[in-house]
Amino acid sequence: MPSVEPVTEAPRTDQRRAALLVLFLTVAIDLLGFGIVIPFLPLYVQRMHVGAFGIGLVLSIYSMMQLLFAPVLGRISDHVGRRPIIMLGLLGSAVSYTIYGFASSFPLLLFSRAVHGACAATVSTAQAYVADTTDESNRAHGMGMIGAAFGLGFVLGPALGGLLGHASLRTPVFFAAGLTFANLIFAAVRLPESHPPDPRARLDFARLADPIMGLPRQLLRHHLNELFTIAFLATFAIAAFEATFAIMVFARFGYGPSGVGGLLAYAGLLQALVQGYLLGKVVKRIGELTLIRGGLIALAIGLAPMASVSSPAILFVLLAMVAIGYGFASPSVASLISKRTERRLQGEVLGINQSALSLARIFGPIAAGFAYQNFGPSAAYIGAALVALGALAMTRKAPRES
């Protein structure tokens, strides 16, 4: 196992906090725009007379493109710097929203989602930026801030989209485009470079395609493959939950769109609180690996009975366990991966991890939907809990903190 290069000079606290704040806002506003349009996607596609397979394809192509582009963009950022890649992602997202708003055919809509997925693959570059600007003692907290930005984006995005969607289904999309473009300008002014470019770097097609061609080998034979597997399984479980939650609570509790949005906002706020505030305090006491195990246990306990309970109060408790469990486990895995990686390879390796998460978000909803439709709601949630327990079992082989 290669050794981790030591941090030669800890960044000044004020500089690190400023960089994390700018990055947090960059990711949060980008994900806010993402959350605005997602609730309307099925309705948007139905107006084009596309069947269930088409809806699934539109939802999955985003993660498919993330899977392909995350390691490529991560490798490029290791050579040219993080800032250009992050800004390119913001520009591409703004363009994709604009295409989405003008789309009048299914192929054009599918293309816009593919472009957005490729641009959203810069999340691994944002994580590498955090790795560049934090020492190991603050690494998990920095990764948690990125997770909290995701949580806030998903909480506020659907609510804002609901308000704007009364006028037209296109209005939230164009608002997201304008918001993302404004965020691009903000990043151009306030986001400094964290990783000096390498003028000797050679970026030909073969080098850029290598992460994609070698992804199966990287995921399965990399010295961090156990951690990649844990990340995949945990995200598979949460993606299964996300794909079926709305129809499950409608069937059992009669919650409509506003009720479902309120429940997800509650879960998202809890996850943001965990990742943005509690994680940094708890991880210094017990370490990433213990926190991953505790989070996976909470995730499994929250998921297993969720489709069987009849009390709204119990549902709120189970939702809290799911949000807190995944909120602790996911950024802790990313932090541990970062700590076991040489500094010059942070972008590439975190890109591989992001590809594992994208893979989980492709297959998790498919598996959950199949189980839900053929064996009932409880089967989908018990299955997701078993997947989380499988991730827990993998922690026995995971490399420990150095």
mmCIF file of C-alpha atoms in Angstrom:
data_model
loop_
_atom_site.group_PDB
_atom_site.id
_atom_site.type_symbol
_atom_site.label_atom_id
_atom_site.label_comp_id
_atom_site.label_asym_id
_atom_site.label_seq_id
_atom_site.Cartn_x
_atom_site.Cartn_y
_atom_site.Cartn_z
ATOM 1 C CA MET A 1 0.000 0.000 0.000
ATOM 2 C CA PRO A 2 1.548 3.334 -0.964
ATOM 3 C CA SER A 3 2.232 5.755 1.813
ATOM 4 C CA VAL A 4 0.436 9.061 2.035
ATOM 5 C CA GLU A 5 2.552 12.101 1.386
ATOM 6 C CA PRO A 6 2.601 14.291 4.503
ATOM 7 C CA VAL A 7 1.136 17.754 4.501
ATOM 8 C CA THR A 8 4.220 19.933 4.411
ATOM 9 C CA GLU A 9 2.515 23.108 5.564
ATOM 10 C CA ALA A 10 -0.925 23.414 7.067
ATOM 11 C CA PRO A 11 -2.954 26.122 5.420
ATOM 12 C CA ARG A 12 -3.792 29.164 7.515
ATOM 13 C CA THR A 13 -7.125 28.771 9.286
ATOM 14 C CA ASP A 14 -8.667 31.920 7.810
ATOM 15 C CA GLN A 15 -7.618 30.966 4.272
ATOM 16 C CA ARG A 16 -8.967 27.437 4.676
ATOM 17 C CA ARG A 17 -12.305 28.672 6.019
ATOM 18 C CA ALA A 18 -12.657 31.212 3.204
ATOM 19 C CA ALA A 19 -11.924 28.564 0.569
ATOM 20 C CA LEU A 20 -14.395 26.114 2.128
ATOM 21 C CA LEU A 21 -17.068 28.813 2.291
ATOM 22 C CA VAL A 22 -16.673 29.696 -1.388
ATOM 23 C CA LEU A 23 -16.678 26.015 -2.372
ATOM 24 C CA PHE A 24 -19.690 25.297 -0.157
ATOM 25 C CA LEU A 25 -21.664 28.078 -1.831
ATOM 26 C CA THR A 26 -20.534 26.918 -5.285
ATOM 27 C CA VAL A 27 -21.777 23.360 -4.720
ATOM 28 C CA ALA A 28 -24.919 24.433 -2.824
ATOM 29 C CA ILE A 29 -26.110 26.840 -5.524
ATOM 30 C CA ASP A 30 -25.340 24.336 -8.283
ATOM 31 C CA LEU A 31 -27.309 21.634 -6.433
ATOM 32 C CA LEU A 32 -30.077 24.116 -5.692
ATOM 33 C CA GLY A 33 -30.534 24.479 -9.443
ATOM 34 C CA PHE A 34 -30.439 20.708 -9.806
ATOM 35 C CA GLY A 35 -33.143 20.264 -7.170
ATOM 36 C CA ILE A 36 -35.407 22.859 -8.775
ATOM 37 C CA VAL A 37 -35.973 20.860 -11.962
ATOM 38 C CA ILE A 38 -35.870 17.235 -10.781
ATOM 39 C CA PRO A 39 -39.423 17.148 -9.262
ATOM 40 C CA PHE A 40 -40.871 18.219 -12.609
ATOM 41 C CA LEU A 41 -38.903 15.803 -14.783
ATOM 42 C CA PRO A 42 -41.538 13.017 -14.961
ATOM 43 C CA LEU A 43 -44.295 15.523 -15.813
ATOM 44 C CA TYR A 44 -42.043 17.146 -18.395
ATOM 45 C CA VAL A 45 -41.358 13.824 -20.072
ATOM 46 C CA GLN A 46 -44.999 12.714 -19.943
ATOM 47 C CA ARG A 47 -45.950 15.749 -22.019
ATOM 48 C CA MET A 48 -43.706 14.341 -24.743
ATOM 49 C CA HIS A 49 -45.636 11.037 -24.602
ATOM 50 C CA VAL A 50 -42.652 9.002 -23.458
ATOM 51 C CA GLY A 51 -43.231 5.746 -21.566
ATOM 52 C CA ALA A 52 -41.834 4.542 -18.264
ATOM 53 C CA PHE A 53 -38.650 3.277 -19.899
ATOM 54 C CA GLY A 54 -38.002 6.749 -21.317
ATOM 55 C CA ILE A 55 -38.540 8.342 -17.908
ATOM 56 C CA GLY A 56 -36.077 5.884 -16.386
ATOM 57 C CA LEU A 57 -33.566 6.624 -19.125
ATOM 58 C CA VAL A 58 -33.793 10.374 -18.544
ATOM 59 C CA LEU A 59 -33.274 9.856 -14.808
ATOM 60 C CA SER A 60 -30.390 7.412 -15.192
ATOM 61 C CA ILE A 61 -28.382 9.107 -17.956
ATOM 62 C CA TYR A 62 -27.332 11.850 -15.530
ATOM 63 C CA SER A 63 -25.594 9.290 -13.308
ATOM 64 C CA MET A 64 -24.258 7.406 -16.312
ATOM 65 C CA MET A 65 -22.438 10.505 -17.529
ATOM 66 C CA GLN A 66 -21.142 11.212 -14.027
ATOM 67 C CA LEU A 67 -19.763 7.691 -13.972
ATOM 68 C CA LEU A 68 -17.865 8.225 -17.215
ATOM 69 C CA PHE A 69 -16.606 11.759 -16.668
ATOM 70 C CA ALA A 70 -15.760 11.937 -12.950
ATOM 71 C CA PRO A 71 -12.370 10.175 -13.212
ATOM 72 C CA VAL A 72 -11.530 11.975 -16.470
ATOM 73 C CA LEU A 73 -12.178 15.424 -15.031
ATOM 74 C CA GLY A 74 -10.441 14.417 -11.828
ATOM 75 C CA ARG A 75 -7.328 13.469 -13.782
ATOM 76 C CA ILE A 76 -7.427 16.714 -15.773
ATOM 77 C CA SER A 77 -7.731 18.722 -12.547
ATOM 78 C CA ASP A 78 -4.612 17.004 -11.187
ATOM 79 C CA HIS A 79 -2.706 18.505 -14.147
ATOM 80 C CA VAL A 80 -4.359 21.834 -14.946
ATOM 81 C CA GLY A 81 -5.707 22.821 -11.535
ATOM 82 C CA ARG A 82 -9.084 22.530 -9.798
ATOM 83 C CA ARG A 83 -10.449 26.001 -10.544
ATOM 84 C CA PRO A 84 -10.779 25.677 -14.361
ATOM 85 C CA ILE A 85 -12.600 22.344 -14.042
ATOM 86 C CA ILE A 86 -15.041 23.629 -11.417
ATOM 87 C CA MET A 87 -15.813 26.677 -13.539
ATOM 88 C CA LEU A 88 -16.195 24.558 -16.678
ATOM 89 C CA GLY A 89 -18.718 22.430 -14.805
ATOM 90 C CA LEU A 90 -20.731 25.486 -13.795
ATOM 91 C CA LEU A 91 -20.748 26.823 -17.355
ATOM 92 C CA GLY A 92 -21.832 23.460 -18.752
ATOM 93 C CA SER A 93 -24.609 23.163 -16.172
ATOM 94 C CA ALA A 94 -25.978 26.596 -17.116
ATOM 95 C CA VAL A 95 -25.943 25.615 -20.800
ATOM 96 C CA SER A 96 -27.630 22.272 -20.094
ATOM 97 C CA TYR A 97 -30.464 23.953 -18.176
ATOM 98 C CA THR A 98 -30.991 26.321 -21.107
ATOM 99 C CA ILE A 99 -31.170 23.408 -23.555
ATOM 100 C CA TYR A 100 -33.562 21.641 -21.180
ATOM 101 C CA GLY A 101 -35.856 24.672 -21.104
ATOM 102 C CA PHE A 102 -36.062 24.885 -24.904
ATOM 103 C CA ALA A 103 -36.287 21.112 -25.465
ATOM 104 C CA SER A 104 -39.334 20.136 -27.527
ATOM 105 C CA SER A 105 -38.323 16.543 -28.254
ATOM 106 C CA PHE A 106 -37.219 13.589 -26.189
ATOM 107 C CA PRO A 107 -33.735 13.278 -27.787
ATOM 108 C CA LEU A 108 -32.970 16.935 -27.003
ATOM 109 C CA LEU A 109 -34.202 16.503 -23.434
ATOM 110 C CA LEU A 110 -32.045 13.409 -23.076
ATOM 111 C CA PHE A 111 -29.050 15.311 -24.459
ATOM 112 C CA SER A 112 -29.520 18.136 -21.946
ATOM 113 C CA ARG A 113 -29.526 15.667 -19.041
ATOM 114 C CA ALA A 114 -26.398 13.988 -20.421
ATOM 115 C CA VAL A 115 -24.574 17.329 -20.588
ATOM 116 C CA HIS A 116 -25.620 18.182 -17.051
ATOM 117 C CA GLY A 117 -24.470 14.799 -15.755
ATOM 118 C CA ALA A 118 -21.065 15.211 -17.381
ATOM 119 C CA CYS A 119 -20.693 18.690 -15.860
ATOM 120 C CA ALA A 120 -21.849 17.528 -12.434
ATOM 121 C CA ALA A 121 -18.957 15.046 -12.459
ATOM 122 C CA THR A 122 -16.856 17.960 -11.136
ATOM 123 C CA VAL A 123 -18.042 17.005 -7.631
ATOM 124 C CA SER A 124 -14.914 14.858 -7.293
ATOM 125 C CA THR A 125 -12.845 17.900 -8.262
ATOM 126 C CA ALA A 126 -14.572 19.861 -5.506
ATOM 127 C CA GLN A 127 -13.653 17.102 -3.064
ATOM 128 C CA ALA A 128 -10.065 17.240 -4.309
ATOM 129 C CA TYR A 129 -10.140 21.010 -3.715
ATOM 130 C CA VAL A 130 -11.119 20.270 -0.108
ATOM 131 C CA ALA A 131 -8.249 17.784 0.140
ATOM 132 C CA ASP A 132 -5.852 20.450 -1.188
ATOM 133 C CA THR A 133 -6.934 23.050 1.363
ATOM 134 C CA THR A 134 -7.312 20.973 4.548
ATOM 135 C CA ASP A 135 -4.946 18.977 6.710
ATOM 136 C CA GLU A 136 -5.844 15.431 7.728
ATOM 137 C CA SER A 137 -7.363 16.483 11.054
ATOM 138 C CA ASN A 138 -9.912 18.659 9.223
ATOM 139 C CA ARG A 139 -10.399 16.475 6.121
ATOM 140 C CA ALA A 140 -13.640 14.782 7.224
ATOM 141 C CA HIS A 141 -15.157 18.120 8.214
ATOM 142 C CA GLY A 142 -14.312 19.544 4.782
ATOM 143 C CA MET A 143 -15.871 16.559 3.024
ATOM 144 C CA GLY A 144 -18.902 16.953 5.279
ATOM 145 C CA MET A 145 -19.293 20.554 4.134
ATOM 146 C CA ILE A 146 -19.588 19.322 0.543
ATOM 147 C CA GLY A 147 -22.219 16.813 1.671
ATOM 148 C CA ALA A 148 -24.075 19.536 3.568
ATOM 149 C CA ALA A 149 -24.112 21.669 0.421
ATOM 150 C CA PHE A 150 -25.765 18.766 -1.390
ATOM 151 C CA GLY A 151 -28.327 18.431 1.391
ATOM 152 C CA LEU A 152 -29.248 22.112 1.390
ATOM 153 C CA GLY A 153 -29.519 22.132 -2.409
ATOM 154 C CA PHE A 154 -31.930 19.208 -2.394
ATOM 155 C CA VAL A 155 -33.963 20.687 0.473
ATOM 156 C CA LEU A 156 -34.378 24.199 -0.931
ATOM 157 C CA GLY A 157 -34.455 23.270 -4.631
ATOM 158 C CA PRO A 158 -37.765 21.353 -4.746
ATOM 159 C CA ALA A 159 -39.497 23.943 -2.548
ATOM 160 C CA LEU A 160 -38.366 26.787 -4.790
ATOM 161 C CA GLY A 161 -39.261 24.783 -7.872
ATOM 162 C CA GLY A 162 -42.762 24.234 -6.507
ATOM 163 C CA LEU A 163 -43.264 27.970 -6.143
ATOM 164 C CA LEU A 164 -41.940 28.767 -9.614
ATOM 165 C CA GLY A 165 -43.629 25.836 -11.330
ATOM 166 C CA HIS A 166 -47.116 27.340 -11.009
ATOM 167 C CA ALA A 167 -46.388 29.632 -13.943
ATOM 168 C CA SER A 168 -44.810 27.094 -16.292
ATOM 169 C CA LEU A 169 -42.760 23.916 -16.162
ATOM 170 C CA ARG A 170 -40.045 25.797 -18.037
ATOM 171 C CA THR A 171 -39.827 28.675 -15.529
ATOM 172 C CA PRO A 172 -37.894 26.720 -12.851
ATOM 173 C CA VAL A 173 -35.461 25.482 -15.504
ATOM 174 C CA PHE A 174 -34.624 28.946 -16.786
ATOM 175 C CA PHE A 175 -34.333 30.198 -13.216
ATOM 176 C CA ALA A 176 -31.838 27.389 -12.533
ATOM 177 C CA ALA A 177 -29.852 28.387 -15.619
ATOM 178 C CA GLY A 178 -29.642 32.005 -14.468
ATOM 179 C CA LEU A 179 -28.745 30.986 -10.918
ATOM 180 C CA THR A 180 -25.981 28.678 -12.088
ATOM 181 C CA PHE A 181 -24.554 31.327 -14.419
ATOM 182 C CA ALA A 182 -24.545 33.842 -11.538
ATOM 183 C CA ASN A 183 -22.722 31.240 -9.471
ATOM 184 C CA LEU A 184 -20.145 30.912 -12.262
ATOM 185 C CA ILE A 185 -19.446 34.646 -12.055
ATOM 186 C CA PHE A 186 -19.197 34.436 -8.270
ATOM 187 C CA ALA A 187 -16.698 31.556 -8.486
ATOM 188 C CA ALA A 188 -14.661 33.433 -11.093
ATOM 189 C CA VAL A 189 -14.254 36.309 -8.650
ATOM 190 C CA ARG A 190 -13.895 34.517 -5.316
ATOM 191 C CA LEU A 191 -12.613 30.971 -5.882
ATOM 192 C CA PRO A 192 -8.777 30.782 -5.784
ATOM 193 C CA GLU A 193 -6.730 27.961 -7.272
ATOM 194 C CA SER A 194 -5.792 25.235 -4.792
ATOM 195 C CA HIS A 195 -3.628 23.014 -6.992
ATOM 196 C CA PRO A 196 -0.934 24.644 -9.162
ATOM 197 C CA PRO A 197 -1.069 23.407 -12.783
ATOM 198 C CA ASP A 198 1.714 21.205 -14.076
ATOM 199 C CA PRO A 199 3.166 22.768 -17.269
ATOM 200 C CA ARG A 200 4.849 19.453 -18.117
ATOM 201 C CA ALA A 201 1.571 17.557 -18.128
ATOM 202 C CA ARG A 202 0.708 15.678 -21.309
ATOM 203 C CA LEU A 203 -3.040 15.278 -21.821
ATOM 204 C CA ASP A 204 -3.581 13.334 -25.016
ATOM 205 C CA PHE A 205 -6.628 11.202 -25.805
ATOM 206 C CA ALA A 206 -5.077 7.996 -24.507
ATOM 207 C CA ARG A 207 -4.321 9.507 -21.104
ATOM 208 C CA LEU A 208 -7.800 11.001 -20.803
ATOM 209 C CA ALA A 209 -9.537 7.783 -21.876
ATOM 210 C CA ASP A 210 -7.439 5.624 -19.564
ATOM 211 C CA PRO A 211 -9.576 6.294 -16.448
ATOM 212 C CA ILE A 212 -12.704 5.175 -18.322
ATOM 213 C CA MET A 213 -11.116 2.108 -19.905
ATOM 214 C CA GLY A 214 -9.478 1.171 -16.643
ATOM 215 C CA LEU A 215 -12.491 1.880 -14.404
ATOM 216 C CA PRO A 216 -13.439 -1.790 -13.810
ATOM 217 C CA ARG A 217 -9.841 -2.555 -12.857
ATOM 218 C CA GLN A 218 -9.655 0.547 -10.643
ATOM 219 C CA LEU A 219 -12.865 -0.294 -8.814
ATOM 220 C CA LEU A 220 -12.103 -3.977 -8.321
ATOM 221 C CA ARG A 221 -8.309 -4.164 -8.056
ATOM 222 C CA HIS A 222 -7.372 -0.783 -6.618
ATOM 223 C CA HIS A 223 -5.772 -0.873 -3.156
ATOM 224 C CA LEU A 224 -8.824 1.111 -1.993
ATOM 225 C CA ASN A 225 -11.382 -1.214 -3.579
ATOM 226 C CA GLU A 226 -12.899 -2.093 -0.188
ATOM 227 C CA LEU A 227 -13.649 1.578 0.469
ATOM 228 C CA PHE A 228 -15.052 2.005 -3.048
ATOM 229 C CA THR A 229 -17.320 -0.992 -2.420
ATOM 230 C CA ILE A 230 -18.545 0.444 0.889
ATOM 231 C CA ALA A 231 -19.316 3.762 -0.824
ATOM 232 C CA PHE A 232 -21.147 1.926 -3.631
ATOM 233 C CA LEU A 233 -23.287 -0.190 -1.292
ATOM 234 C CA ALA A 234 -24.222 2.684 1.037
ATOM 235 C CA THR A 235 -25.251 4.873 -1.895
ATOM 236 C CA PHE A 236 -27.087 1.945 -3.531
ATOM 237 C CA ALA A 237 -29.205 1.670 -0.371
ATOM 238 C CA ILE A 238 -29.976 5.398 -0.152
ATOM 239 C CA ALA A 239 -30.731 5.575 -3.899
ATOM 240 C CA ALA A 240 -33.210 2.709 -3.502
ATOM 241 C CA PHE A 241 -34.901 4.689 -0.744
ATOM 242 C CA GLU A 242 -35.011 7.890 -2.806
ATOM 243 C CA ALA A 243 -36.505 6.115 -5.828
ATOM 244 C CA THR A 244 -39.468 4.564 -3.978
ATOM 245 C CA PHE A 245 -40.127 6.833 -0.996
ATOM 246 C CA ALA A 246 -42.728 9.091 -2.633
ATOM 247 C CA ILE A 247 -44.932 6.246 -3.867
ATOM 248 C CA MET A 248 -44.525 4.325 -0.592
ATOM 249 C CA VAL A 249 -45.643 7.153 1.718
ATOM 250 C CA PHE A 250 -48.502 8.008 -0.641
ATOM 251 C CA ALA A 251 -49.757 4.421 -0.483
ATOM 252 C CA ARG A 252 -49.360 4.002 3.295
ATOM 253 C CA PHE A 253 -50.005 7.499 4.644
ATOM 254 C CA GLY A 254 -51.745 9.352 1.816
ATOM 255 C CA TYR A 255 -49.105 12.080 1.586
ATOM 256 C CA GLY A 256 -49.274 14.135 -1.613
ATOM 257 C CA PRO A 257 -46.432 16.067 -3.263
ATOM 258 C CA SER A 258 -46.320 18.774 -0.594
ATOM 259 C CA GLY A 259 -46.280 16.205 2.188
ATOM 260 C CA VAL A 260 -43.533 14.213 0.520
ATOM 261 C CA GLY A 261 -41.551 17.409 -0.026
ATOM 262 C CA GLY A 262 -41.885 18.269 3.652
ATOM 263 C CA LEU A 263 -40.642 14.848 4.727
ATOM 264 C CA LEU A 264 -37.664 14.995 2.382
ATOM 265 C CA ALA A 265 -36.891 18.549 3.512
ATOM 266 C CA TYR A 266 -36.871 17.303 7.121
ATOM 267 C CA ALA A 267 -34.473 14.489 6.195
ATOM 268 C CA GLY A 268 -32.306 16.787 4.099
ATOM 269 C CA LEU A 269 -31.981 19.355 6.874
ATOM 270 C CA LEU A 270 -30.944 16.652 9.330
ATOM 271 C CA GLN A 271 -28.338 15.342 6.906
ATOM 272 C CA ALA A 272 -27.021 18.853 6.285
ATOM 273 C CA LEU A 273 -26.747 19.451 10.036
ATOM 274 C CA VAL A 274 -24.893 16.173 10.513
ATOM 275 C CA GLN A 275 -22.452 16.732 7.671
ATOM 276 C CA GLY A 276 -21.935 20.444 8.108
ATOM 277 C CA TYR A 277 -21.662 20.609 11.906
ATOM 278 C CA LEU A 278 -21.640 17.336 13.859
ATOM 279 C CA LEU A 279 -19.337 15.300 11.635
ATOM 280 C CA GLY A 280 -16.247 17.434 12.183
ATOM 281 C CA LYS A 281 -16.681 17.240 15.953
ATOM 282 C CA VAL A 282 -17.464 13.527 16.231
ATOM 283 C CA VAL A 283 -14.835 12.224 13.802
ATOM 284 C CA LYS A 284 -11.987 13.726 15.830
ATOM 285 C CA ARG A 285 -13.102 11.653 18.822
ATOM 286 C CA ILE A 286 -13.811 8.270 17.270
ATOM 287 C CA GLY A 287 -12.264 8.283 13.764
ATOM 288 C CA GLU A 288 -13.716 7.707 10.301
ATOM 289 C CA LEU A 289 -13.973 3.912 10.379
ATOM 290 C CA THR A 290 -16.012 3.803 13.603
ATOM 291 C CA LEU A 291 -18.241 6.568 12.274
ATOM 292 C CA ILE A 292 -18.790 4.662 9.017
ATOM 293 C CA ARG A 293 -19.864 1.569 10.940
ATOM 294 C CA GLY A 294 -22.223 3.459 13.214
ATOM 295 C CA GLY A 295 -23.721 5.307 10.257
ATOM 296 C CA LEU A 296 -24.342 2.106 8.302
ATOM 297 C CA ILE A 297 -26.037 0.470 11.294
ATOM 298 C CA ALA A 298 -28.340 3.478 11.688
ATOM 299 C CA LEU A 299 -29.059 3.448 7.939
ATOM 300 C CA ALA A 300 -30.039 -0.237 7.980
ATOM 301 C CA ILE A 301 -32.219 0.114 11.099
ATOM 302 C CA GLY A 302 -33.999 3.107 9.580
ATOM 303 C CA LEU A 303 -34.650 1.434 6.232
ATOM 304 C CA ALA A 304 -35.750 -2.092 7.175
ATOM 305 C CA PRO A 305 -39.165 -1.385 8.783
ATOM 306 C CA MET A 306 -39.978 1.861 6.957
ATOM 307 C CA ALA A 307 -42.511 0.378 4.520
ATOM 308 C CA SER A 308 -44.294 -1.516 7.303
ATOM 309 C CA VAL A 309 -44.941 1.139 9.964
ATOM 310 C CA SER A 310 -48.324 2.836 10.280
ATOM 311 C CA SER A 311 -47.451 5.655 12.675
ATOM 312 C CA PRO A 312 -46.269 8.992 11.231
ATOM 313 C CA ALA A 313 -44.270 9.592 14.413
ATOM 314 C CA ILE A 314 -42.313 6.382 13.884
ATOM 315 C CA LEU A 315 -41.816 7.307 10.235
ATOM 316 C CA PHE A 316 -40.156 10.555 11.333
ATOM 317 C CA VAL A 317 -37.824 8.611 13.645
ATOM 318 C CA LEU A 318 -36.865 6.171 10.890
ATOM 319 C CA LEU A 319 -36.287 9.042 8.445
ATOM 320 C CA ALA A 320 -33.977 10.670 10.976
ATOM 321 C CA MET A 321 -31.968 7.455 11.312
ATOM 322 C CA VAL A 322 -31.607 7.163 7.539
ATOM 323 C CA ALA A 323 -30.535 10.801 7.143
ATOM 324 C CA ILE A 324 -28.130 10.757 10.087
ATOM 325 C CA GLY A 325 -26.705 7.351 9.202
ATOM 326 C CA TYR A 326 -25.904 8.196 5.588
ATOM 327 C CA GLY A 327 -24.862 11.703 6.620
ATOM 328 C CA PHE A 328 -22.153 10.280 8.851
ATOM 329 C CA ALA A 329 -21.075 7.349 6.663
ATOM 330 C CA SER A 330 -20.732 8.839 3.167
ATOM 331 C CA PRO A 331 -18.316 11.760 3.793
ATOM 332 C CA SER A 332 -16.333 9.613 6.236
ATOM 333 C CA VAL A 333 -15.670 7.108 3.443
ATOM 334 C CA ALA A 334 -14.520 9.935 1.144
ATOM 335 C CA SER A 335 -12.274 11.292 3.909
ATOM 336 C CA LEU A 336 -10.683 7.889 4.489
ATOM 337 C CA ILE A 337 -10.110 7.447 0.751
ATOM 338 C CA SER A 338 -8.457 10.860 0.607
ATOM 339 C CA LYS A 339 -6.190 10.083 3.569
ATOM 340 C CA ARG A 340 -4.984 6.856 1.925
ATOM 341 C CA THR A 341 -4.164 8.585 -1.372
ATOM 342 C CA GLU A 342 -1.058 10.479 -2.443
ATOM 343 C CA ARG A 343 -1.718 14.196 -2.739
ATOM 344 C CA ARG A 344 -0.854 14.307 -6.441
ATOM 345 C CA LEU A 345 -3.595 11.717 -7.168
ATOM 346 C CA GLN A 346 -6.417 13.177 -5.050
ATOM 347 C CA GLY A 347 -8.556 14.278 -8.011
ATOM 348 C CA GLU A 348 -8.244 11.008 -9.905
ATOM 349 C CA VAL A 349 -8.916 8.713 -6.944
ATOM 350 C CA LEU A 350 -11.827 10.755 -5.629
ATOM 351 C CA GLY A 351 -13.125 10.687 -9.208
ATOM 352 C CA ILE A 352 -13.067 6.881 -9.071
ATOM 353 C CA ASN A 353 -15.053 7.056 -5.838
ATOM 354 C CA GLN A 354 -17.563 9.386 -7.476
ATOM 355 C CA SER A 355 -17.888 6.880 -10.312
ATOM 356 C CA ALA A 356 -18.740 4.188 -7.764
ATOM 357 C CA LEU A 357 -21.462 6.448 -6.344
ATOM 358 C CA SER A 358 -22.816 7.166 -9.833
ATOM 359 C CA LEU A 359 -22.896 3.445 -10.566
ATOM 360 C CA ALA A 360 -24.925 2.933 -7.396
ATOM 361 C CA ARG A 361 -27.367 5.655 -8.432
ATOM 362 C CA ILE A 362 -27.873 3.915 -11.772
ATOM 363 C CA PHE A 363 -28.617 0.434 -10.412
ATOM 364 C CA GLY A 364 -30.093 1.237 -6.976
ATOM 365 C CA PRO A 365 -33.357 2.718 -8.295
ATOM 366 C CA ILE A 366 -33.698 -0.030 -10.905
ATOM 367 C CA ALA A 367 -33.336 -2.790 -8.294
ATOM 368 C CA ALA A 368 -35.632 -1.038 -5.827
ATOM 369 C CA GLY A 369 -38.304 -0.455 -8.443
ATOM 370 C CA PHE A 370 -38.184 -4.097 -9.513
ATOM 371 C CA ALA A 371 -38.470 -5.343 -5.917
ATOM 372 C CA TYR A 372 -41.223 -2.860 -5.089
ATOM 373 C CA GLN A 373 -43.322 -3.779 -8.123
ATOM 374 C CA ASN A 374 -42.867 -7.560 -7.970
ATOM 375 C CA PHE A 375 -42.527 -8.336 -4.254
ATOM 376 C CA GLY A 376 -44.063 -5.352 -2.474
ATOM 377 C CA PRO A 377 -42.823 -2.222 -0.711
ATOM 378 C CA SER A 378 -41.354 -4.053 2.283
ATOM 379 C CA ALA A 379 -39.106 -6.118 0.000
ATOM 380 C CA ALA A 380 -37.541 -2.978 -1.460
ATOM 381 C CA TYR A 381 -36.733 -1.500 1.948
ATOM 382 C CA ILE A 382 -35.590 -4.711 3.592
ATOM 383 C CA GLY A 383 -33.402 -5.311 0.545
ATOM 384 C CA ALA A 384 -31.900 -1.823 0.872
ATOM 385 C CA ALA A 385 -31.214 -2.474 4.570
ATOM 386 C CA LEU A 386 -29.449 -5.736 3.704
ATOM 387 C CA VAL A 387 -27.277 -3.863 1.211
ATOM 388 C CA ALA A 388 -26.316 -1.405 3.970
ATOM 389 C CA LEU A 389 -25.423 -4.336 6.221
ATOM 390 C CA GLY A 390 -23.311 -5.720 3.383
ATOM 391 C CA ALA A 391 -21.397 -2.431 3.395
ATOM 392 C CA LEU A 392 -20.989 -2.802 7.162
ATOM 393 C CA ALA A 393 -19.493 -6.276 6.688
ATOM 394 C CA MET A 394 -17.000 -4.832 4.192
ATOM 395 C CA THR A 395 -15.611 -2.471 6.840
ATOM 396 C CA ARG A 396 -13.737 -5.408 8.373
ATOM 397 C CA LYS A 397 -11.411 -5.351 5.372
ATOM 398 C CA ALA A 398 -11.223 -1.592 4.997
ATOM 399 C CA PRO A 399 -7.857 0.154 5.556
ATOM 400 C CA ARG A 400 -7.720 2.025 8.835
ATOM 401 C CA GLU A 401 -6.842 5.653 9.401
ATOM 402 C CA SER A 402 -3.129 6.283 9.215
#
